[in-house]
Structures are given as C-alpha cells and as structure tokens.
Short mmCIF file of C-alpha atoms and ligand atoms in Angstrom, two decimals:
data_model
loop_
_atom_site.label_atom_id
_atom_site.label_comp_id
_atom_site.label_asym_id
_atom_site.label_seq_id
_atom_site.Cartn_x
_atom_site.Cartn_y
_atom_site.Cartn_z
CA MET A 29 0.00 0.00 0.00
CA LYS A 30 1.23 3.49 -0.85
CA ILE A 31 0.06 6.80 0.58
CA ILE A 32 -1.05 9.54 -1.80
CA ASP A 33 0.62 12.42 0.02
CA GLY A 34 -1.71 15.36 -0.57
CA LYS A 35 0.40 17.70 1.52
CA LYS A 36 3.48 17.04 -0.63
CA ILE A 37 1.61 17.19 -3.96
CA ALA A 38 -0.03 20.46 -2.88
CA GLN A 39 3.34 21.88 -1.85
CA ASN A 40 4.81 21.08 -5.28
CA LEU A 41 1.81 22.64 -6.99
CA ARG A 42 2.18 25.81 -4.91
CA LYS A 43 5.90 25.99 -5.69
CA ASP A 44 5.17 25.68 -9.39
CA ILE A 45 2.51 28.44 -9.17
CA ALA A 46 4.90 30.73 -7.25
CA GLN A 47 7.52 30.25 -9.98
CA GLN A 48 5.01 31.14 -12.68
CA VAL A 49 3.81 34.24 -10.79
CA LYS A 50 7.35 35.66 -10.91
CA THR A 51 7.17 35.73 -14.70
CA LEU A 52 3.81 37.54 -14.95
CA GLU A 53 3.17 41.24 -15.62
CA ARG A 54 1.14 41.59 -12.43
CA ALA A 55 0.14 39.42 -9.50
CA PRO A 56 -3.05 37.38 -10.02
CA GLY A 57 -5.71 38.61 -7.57
CA LEU A 58 -8.14 36.60 -5.45
CA ALA A 59 -10.96 38.13 -3.41
CA VAL A 60 -12.56 36.06 -0.66
CA ILE A 61 -15.80 37.27 0.92
CA LEU A 62 -16.65 36.06 4.40
CA VAL A 63 -20.12 36.88 5.76
CA GLY A 64 -20.60 36.70 9.53
CA ASP A 65 -18.22 35.28 12.11
CA ASP A 66 -18.48 31.50 11.89
CA PRO A 67 -15.14 30.36 13.39
CA ALA A 68 -14.60 27.42 10.97
CA SER A 69 -15.26 29.64 7.93
CA ALA A 70 -12.90 32.29 9.35
CA VAL A 71 -10.13 29.67 9.56
CA TYR A 72 -10.74 28.55 5.94
CA VAL A 73 -10.64 32.16 4.73
CA ARG A 74 -7.45 32.89 6.67
CA ASN A 75 -5.78 29.77 5.19
CA LYS A 76 -6.76 30.84 1.66
CA ASP A 77 -5.45 34.36 2.28
CA ASN A 78 -2.13 33.00 3.60
CA ALA A 79 -1.81 30.57 0.68
CA CYS A 80 -2.33 33.48 -1.76
CA LYS A 81 0.37 35.57 -0.11
CA GLU A 82 2.79 32.62 -0.09
CA VAL A 83 2.64 32.25 -3.90
CA GLY A 84 2.78 36.00 -4.52
CA PHE A 85 -0.88 36.62 -5.39
CA TYR A 86 -2.73 39.85 -4.61
CA SER A 87 -5.33 38.88 -2.01
CA GLU A 88 -8.39 40.72 -0.68
CA LYS A 89 -10.11 39.35 2.39
CA ILE A 90 -13.52 41.01 2.68
CA ASN A 91 -15.44 40.59 5.94
CA LYS A 92 -19.11 41.49 5.91
CA PRO A 93 -21.47 41.48 8.91
CA ALA A 94 -23.95 38.58 9.24
CA GLY A 95 -26.78 41.12 8.85
CA ILE A 96 -25.75 42.20 5.33
CA THR A 97 -28.70 42.33 2.94
CA GLN A 98 -28.92 40.22 -0.20
CA GLN A 99 -28.62 43.34 -2.37
CA GLN A 100 -25.55 44.66 -0.51
CA LEU A 101 -23.80 41.29 -0.99
CA LEU A 102 -24.70 41.16 -4.68
CA ASP A 103 -23.41 44.75 -5.07
CA GLU A 104 -20.11 43.69 -3.52
CA VAL A 105 -19.81 40.78 -5.97
CA VAL A 106 -20.56 43.10 -8.90
CA ARG A 107 -17.92 45.56 -7.67
CA LEU A 108 -15.36 42.73 -7.67
CA ASN A 109 -16.54 41.52 -11.11
CA ASN A 110 -15.57 45.00 -12.37
CA ASP A 111 -12.28 45.27 -10.46
CA ASP A 112 -9.37 44.65 -12.82
CA ARG A 113 -6.95 43.59 -10.08
CA ILE A 114 -9.24 40.69 -9.19
CA ASP A 115 -9.10 37.49 -11.27
CA GLY A 116 -10.93 35.19 -8.86
CA ILE A 117 -13.89 35.72 -6.53
CA LEU A 118 -14.87 33.26 -3.85
CA VAL A 119 -17.76 33.57 -1.43
CA GLN A 120 -17.15 31.38 1.61
CA LEU A 121 -20.07 29.01 2.19
CA PRO A 122 -22.30 28.43 4.05
CA LEU A 123 -23.98 31.84 4.08
CA PRO A 124 -26.44 32.98 6.78
CA LYS A 125 -29.93 31.63 6.12
CA HIS A 126 -31.49 34.91 4.88
CA LEU A 127 -29.04 34.99 1.93
CA ASP A 128 -29.53 33.00 -1.29
CA ALA A 129 -26.15 31.34 -1.93
CA ASN A 130 -27.21 30.23 -5.40
CA LEU A 131 -28.07 33.78 -6.46
CA VAL A 132 -24.72 35.01 -5.12
CA ILE A 133 -22.80 32.32 -7.04
CA GLU A 134 -24.72 33.06 -10.24
CA THR A 135 -23.82 36.76 -9.88
CA ILE A 136 -20.06 36.01 -9.88
CA SER A 137 -18.67 36.46 -13.38
CA PRO A 138 -18.10 32.90 -14.74
CA GLN A 139 -14.58 34.06 -15.78
CA LYS A 140 -13.80 34.86 -12.12
CA ASP A 141 -15.65 31.89 -10.58
CA VAL A 142 -12.56 30.12 -9.20
CA ASP A 143 -14.69 27.75 -7.10
CA GLY A 144 -16.19 26.51 -10.38
CA PHE A 145 -19.72 26.51 -8.92
CA HIS A 146 -21.41 28.86 -11.43
CA SER A 147 -23.91 26.99 -13.61
CA GLU A 148 -21.95 28.02 -16.72
CA ASN A 149 -18.79 26.36 -15.39
CA ILE A 150 -20.69 23.28 -14.16
CA GLY A 151 -22.32 23.07 -17.61
CA LYS A 152 -18.90 23.18 -19.25
CA LEU A 153 -17.66 20.43 -16.95
CA MET A 154 -20.63 18.33 -18.13
CA GLN A 155 -19.47 18.90 -21.70
CA ASN A 156 -15.81 18.24 -20.83
CA LYS A 157 -14.89 21.77 -21.97
CA SER A 158 -14.28 23.56 -18.71
CA TYR A 159 -11.37 25.61 -17.51
CA LEU A 160 -12.60 26.58 -14.03
CA ARG A 161 -13.47 23.30 -12.35
CA PRO A 162 -14.60 22.81 -8.71
CA CYS A 163 -11.45 22.70 -6.56
CA THR A 164 -11.91 19.56 -4.47
CA PRO A 165 -12.75 17.12 -7.32
CA LYS A 166 -10.11 18.72 -9.55
CA GLY A 167 -7.57 18.33 -6.74
CA VAL A 168 -8.56 14.65 -6.45
CA MET A 169 -7.84 14.21 -10.18
CA THR A 170 -4.39 15.76 -9.68
CA MET A 171 -3.77 13.29 -6.85
CA LEU A 172 -4.96 10.33 -8.93
CA ALA A 173 -2.66 11.40 -11.78
CA THR A 174 0.35 11.03 -9.47
CA THR A 175 -0.36 7.29 -9.11
CA GLY A 176 0.21 6.83 -12.85
CA ILE A 177 -2.96 4.72 -13.07
CA ASP A 178 -4.98 5.17 -16.26
CA LEU A 179 -8.60 5.71 -15.19
CA ALA A 180 -10.05 4.78 -18.60
CA GLY A 181 -12.22 1.70 -18.18
CA LYS A 182 -11.83 1.58 -14.39
CA ASP A 183 -14.88 1.02 -12.18
CA CYS A 184 -15.13 4.05 -9.89
CA VAL A 185 -17.60 4.56 -7.06
CA VAL A 186 -18.24 8.05 -5.68
CA VAL A 187 -19.98 8.00 -2.30
CA GLY A 188 -21.82 11.30 -1.76
CA ALA A 189 -23.59 13.42 -4.35
CA SER A 190 -23.30 17.04 -3.22
CA ASN A 191 -23.00 19.90 -5.72
CA ILE A 192 -19.53 20.82 -4.51
CA VAL A 193 -17.89 17.39 -4.30
CA GLY A 194 -19.79 14.25 -5.38
CA ARG A 195 -21.49 15.46 -8.58
CA PRO A 196 -18.50 17.26 -10.13
CA MET A 197 -16.34 14.26 -9.05
CA LEU A 198 -18.65 12.01 -11.09
CA MET A 199 -18.07 14.20 -14.15
CA GLU A 200 -14.30 14.41 -13.64
CA LEU A 201 -14.03 10.61 -13.56
CA LEU A 202 -16.35 10.20 -16.52
CA ASN A 203 -14.30 12.77 -18.45
CA ALA A 204 -11.29 10.53 -17.73
CA ARG A 205 -13.34 7.72 -19.37
CA ALA A 206 -13.94 5.73 -16.21
CA THR A 207 -17.22 3.89 -15.56
CA VAL A 208 -18.76 5.72 -12.61
CA THR A 209 -21.35 4.80 -9.99
CA ILE A 210 -22.50 7.58 -7.66
CA CYS A 211 -24.17 6.85 -4.33
CA ASN A 212 -26.30 8.85 -1.92
CA SER A 213 -28.03 8.27 1.40
CA LYS A 214 -30.73 6.13 -0.28
CA THR A 215 -28.28 3.81 -2.07
CA GLN A 216 -28.93 0.10 -1.53
CA ASP A 217 -26.06 -2.31 -0.91
CA LEU A 218 -23.30 0.29 -0.67
CA SER A 219 -20.78 -2.31 0.50
CA GLY A 220 -21.55 -4.55 -2.51
CA LYS A 221 -20.92 -1.65 -4.89
CA LEU A 222 -17.67 -0.71 -3.17
CA ARG A 223 -16.41 -4.30 -3.24
CA ARG A 224 -16.38 -4.11 -7.07
CA ALA A 225 -14.70 -0.69 -7.27
CA ASP A 226 -11.20 -0.10 -8.63
CA VAL A 227 -11.37 3.48 -7.32
CA VAL A 228 -13.40 4.71 -4.34
CA VAL A 229 -13.99 8.40 -3.63
CA ALA A 230 -15.68 8.97 -0.28
CA ALA A 231 -17.39 12.35 0.26
CA VAL A 232 -20.14 11.79 2.81
CA GLY A 233 -19.18 13.54 6.04
CA ALA A 234 -19.75 10.54 8.33
CA PRO A 235 -16.78 9.29 10.37
CA GLN A 236 -15.32 6.01 9.11
CA ILE A 237 -18.59 4.68 7.66
CA ILE A 238 -16.66 2.96 4.88
CA GLN A 239 -15.23 -0.22 6.31
CA GLY A 240 -11.93 -1.81 5.39
CA ASP A 241 -13.37 -5.10 4.17
CA TRP A 242 -15.62 -3.22 1.69
CA ILE A 243 -12.48 -2.26 -0.25
CA LYS A 244 -11.45 -4.51 -3.15
CA PRO A 245 -7.82 -5.67 -2.84
CA GLY A 246 -5.65 -3.32 -4.89
CA ALA A 247 -8.24 -0.53 -5.11
CA VAL A 248 -7.36 3.18 -4.90
CA VAL A 249 -9.10 4.94 -2.00
CA ILE A 250 -9.61 8.71 -1.89
CA ASP A 251 -11.10 10.05 1.32
CA VAL A 252 -12.56 13.54 0.98
CA GLY A 253 -14.43 13.42 4.30
CA ILE A 254 -13.30 15.55 7.23
CA ASN A 255 -14.94 14.64 10.53
CA ARG A 256 -13.96 15.70 14.04
CA LEU A 257 -14.52 13.07 16.73
CA GLU A 258 -15.52 13.99 20.29
CA ASN A 259 -11.90 13.49 21.40
CA GLY A 260 -10.87 16.19 18.90
CA LYS A 261 -9.25 13.78 16.43
CA LEU A 262 -9.82 14.38 12.71
CA VAL A 263 -10.88 11.33 10.70
CA GLY A 264 -12.17 10.71 7.20
CA ASP A 265 -15.18 8.75 5.94
CA VAL A 266 -13.03 5.65 5.54
CA ASP A 267 -11.71 3.39 8.29
CA PHE A 268 -8.15 4.18 7.27
CA ASP A 269 -6.19 1.43 9.07
CA ALA A 270 -8.41 -1.40 7.85
CA ALA A 271 -8.77 0.02 4.31
CA ALA A 272 -5.00 0.54 4.03
CA GLU A 273 -4.59 -3.25 4.35
CA GLN A 274 -6.62 -3.73 1.14
CA ALA A 275 -5.79 -0.66 -0.94
CA SER A 276 -2.94 -0.16 -3.42
CA TRP A 277 -3.06 3.61 -2.84
CA ILE A 278 -4.88 5.58 -0.15
CA THR A 279 -5.16 9.20 1.02
CA PRO A 280 -4.76 10.05 4.71
CA VAL A 281 -6.95 12.44 6.72
CA PRO A 282 -5.60 14.97 7.52
CA GLY A 283 -2.91 15.61 4.92
CA GLY A 284 -4.77 14.18 1.94
CA VAL A 285 -7.45 15.93 -0.09
CA GLY A 286 -7.67 18.98 2.23
CA PRO A 287 -4.37 20.66 1.22
CA MET A 288 -5.11 19.91 -2.44
CA THR A 289 -8.33 21.93 -2.36
CA ILE A 290 -6.53 25.17 -1.47
CA ALA A 291 -3.65 24.51 -3.90
CA THR A 292 -6.22 23.91 -6.64
CA LEU A 293 -7.95 27.18 -5.78
CA LEU A 294 -4.61 28.92 -6.43
CA GLU A 295 -4.25 26.96 -9.67
CA ASN A 296 -7.74 28.08 -10.76
CA THR A 297 -6.94 31.72 -9.91
CA LEU A 298 -3.83 31.53 -12.09
CA THR A 299 -5.91 29.97 -14.88
CA ALA A 300 -8.52 32.75 -14.53
CA TYR A 301 -5.73 35.37 -14.72
CA LYS A 302 -4.31 33.80 -17.90
CA ASN A 303 -7.72 33.56 -19.51
CA ARG A 304 -8.56 37.17 -18.70
CA LYS A 305 -5.28 38.23 -20.29
P1 NAP B 23 -22.97 17.10 1.93
O1 NAP B 23 -23.38 18.28 1.13
O2 NAP B 23 -23.52 16.92 3.31
O3 NAP B 23 -23.31 15.80 1.07
C1 NAP B 23 -23.14 14.52 1.60
C2 NAP B 23 -23.56 13.49 0.58
O4 NAP B 23 -23.38 12.20 1.16
C3 NAP B 23 -25.03 13.59 0.17
O5 NAP B 23 -25.16 13.39 -1.23
C4 NAP B 23 -25.68 12.44 0.94
O6 NAP B 23 -26.77 11.83 0.26
C5 NAP B 23 -24.55 11.44 0.97
N1 NAP B 23 -24.72 10.46 2.07
C6 NAP B 23 -25.07 10.71 3.35
N2 NAP B 23 -25.10 9.55 4.03
C7 NAP B 23 -24.77 8.57 3.16
C8 NAP B 23 -24.64 7.17 3.26
N3 NAP B 23 -24.87 6.53 4.42
N4 NAP B 23 -24.30 6.46 2.17
C9 NAP B 23 -24.06 7.09 1.00
N5 NAP B 23 -24.17 8.42 0.83
C10 NAP B 23 -24.52 9.16 1.91
O7 NAP B 23 -21.38 17.02 2.11
P2 NAP B 23 -20.18 17.65 1.22
O8 NAP B 23 -20.21 19.12 1.32
O9 NAP B 23 -20.13 16.98 -0.11
O10 NAP B 23 -18.95 17.12 2.09
C11 NAP B 23 -18.73 15.73 2.31
C12 NAP B 23 -17.52 15.58 3.22
O11 NAP B 23 -16.37 16.08 2.56
C13 NAP B 23 -17.60 16.36 4.54
O12 NAP B 23 -16.94 15.63 5.54
C14 NAP B 23 -16.83 17.64 4.25
O13 NAP B 23 -16.27 18.19 5.42
C15 NAP B 23 -15.76 17.09 3.35
N6 NAP B 23 -15.16 18.07 2.43
C16 NAP B 23 -13.82 18.08 2.37
C17 NAP B 23 -13.20 18.95 1.49
C18 NAP B 23 -11.72 18.94 1.42
O14 NAP B 23 -11.12 19.87 0.93
N7 NAP B 23 -11.07 17.86 1.89
C19 NAP B 23 -13.94 19.81 0.69
C20 NAP B 23 -15.34 19.75 0.75
C21 NAP B 23 -15.94 18.86 1.64
P3 NAP B 23 -28.16 12.60 -0.10
O15 NAP B 23 -27.85 13.32 -1.38
O16 NAP B 23 -29.13 11.50 -0.25
O17 NAP B 23 -28.43 13.52 1.05
#
C-alpha cells in the first residue's frame, strides 16, 4: 500500500505556481468574501489568504457582517466583477440563512468563478470543456494522476452526491473515461458496490462509515471526508487502518485531499488570470 501524500503534492503545486507568478506582468488577484463570524469559515478564509500571499498573489479578504442584505452582498460581488486587479472571486459558504447562496454564485462572473460553482462552469464540466473546475474534485484528479494509473475503463464509485464534491467528481471521472457509480443516502447495498470498485472516492461527512473489508484488494481509495470526533481527532469517511490493508493507494486524513483543495484554488486563480489576459 502506498500513501497519496496530498500535503506534498499540494506543496509542489504551490511551488510551481509561485515560480510562474514571478514571470507575470502583475500578481493574479483573489478576493474572498466572508459573511458573519463562523469560526470554521474564518479559519478557511485565513488559510486561503495566507496561501495566496505565499505564492505572490494579490489577495483581498472582505469581511461582511452577518446582517448584510442580499442586495448589498450582490453589489459587492458586482464591484469585484468589475475590479481589474481581481481574477478570482470566492464567497465562503455556508452563508447565513437569509441569503440565497445560489443567487450570489450566479452573480459572480463565470470568468472569475474560481470555485467553479457557477452553472456556466458546471455546464462546461458536463461537456468536458471547462477551464474553471470545482477545486476539491479537480484536486482529487491531480492526486490520482500522481499514481500513474490510467482511469479509462476503471470502475469508480463516488460516495456522496453534493453539488460541490460528489457530482463534479462524477463528471471528472467520466471525463477521464472511467465507468462511474455515484451513491447517496438512499443507495442500496453500498458495501456490494464498493467491493467491485477499482477506485473509491468517499465524500459523505460521516466518520469512518466505509469499512476496510468493503475495499477490493488493490483498489485506490480517496477520502474527501473531514470529521472531528468527540476526542478532537480528525478522521475521514473511511476506516483508514483497515482500508489501508486492502488498498494499493490511499489518502490520509488529515494531509490528503484537504491541502489539495486550497492549492487547486490557487491553480484556478492563475488559470482565470491567464484567460482574462
Ligand atoms: P454534503 O453536502 O452533506 O453531502 C453529503 C452526501 O453524502 C449527500 O449526497 C448524501 O446523500 C450522501 N450520504 C449521506 N449519508 C450517506 C450514506 N450513508 N451512504 C451514501 N451516501 C450518503 O457534504 P459535502 O459538502 O459533499 O462534504 C462531504 C464531506 O467532505 C464532509 O466531511 C466535508 O467536510 C468534506 N469536504 C472536504 C473537502 C476537502 O477539501 N477535503 C472539501 C469539501 C468537503 P443525499 O444526497 O441522499 O443527502
């Protein structure tokens, strides 16, 4: 069994981006909007801001009060759409309940939608024509590429069907010409499906629900899940120790998909910069 070292792959990607930034006319710019004071979201936004600075990007961290109106938030997005220093706009989710996240995402210019959530970018992913692809699934594809395994013809099972992870992951794997099964909370015989999978991508958000003996010997296991146990320990959706005995390659939690998501956000911002040029 080999570990897919997300931390290392992300570090290499960031180094490569930093090198490229040195050759550009101006620094690519990323604006991150945080609404309210949710502590977890604040940490994510701070990490993104630090990652931007590390690679030499121009970064704007915009904090708005939880009571901001829908129109004020949309106005802020439009201002950033028209700001030439800004190549990428990201609105940290979740938003307070009175705000329509979908409307906010649809207001971001598709050329600056570095999260890849705008319907135009999702539509392009469906057609295998996209350039701004959702960060977590795209980061998973970068990780899979490091194994050297050709995904064409492989049986892949994605567990979880959210708009931000599971669904775009399905399309990424299909675009790589894999045969893909996607599961949700109503799926029957999940273990039976996983036992036939060459590649498993777990994105549920339930600690260690995927058991080791559900993994086919030699399968590749990607664990997107991040779950904090009562004792404070972070675990994925997969029972790592037991699955590692079966898998040929496996991602750890932490240090797997997590660091790749931020590195891929930087990659998308650089892509958006180049496309705007
Ligand atoms: P989400 O929006 O809550 O979606 C969870 C999905 O899992 C839903 O489609 C749900 O099915 C499905 N599901 C729930 N129980 C299931 C079960 N027993 N069997 C099969 N499917 C089941 O979650 P998300 O935003 O995609 O996030 C998933 C996990 O990934 C979370 O732990 C999150 O923290 C983590 N995450 C990590 C990163 C990273 O950078 N590493 C990025 C994003 C998310 P239904 O559709 O039927 O409800």
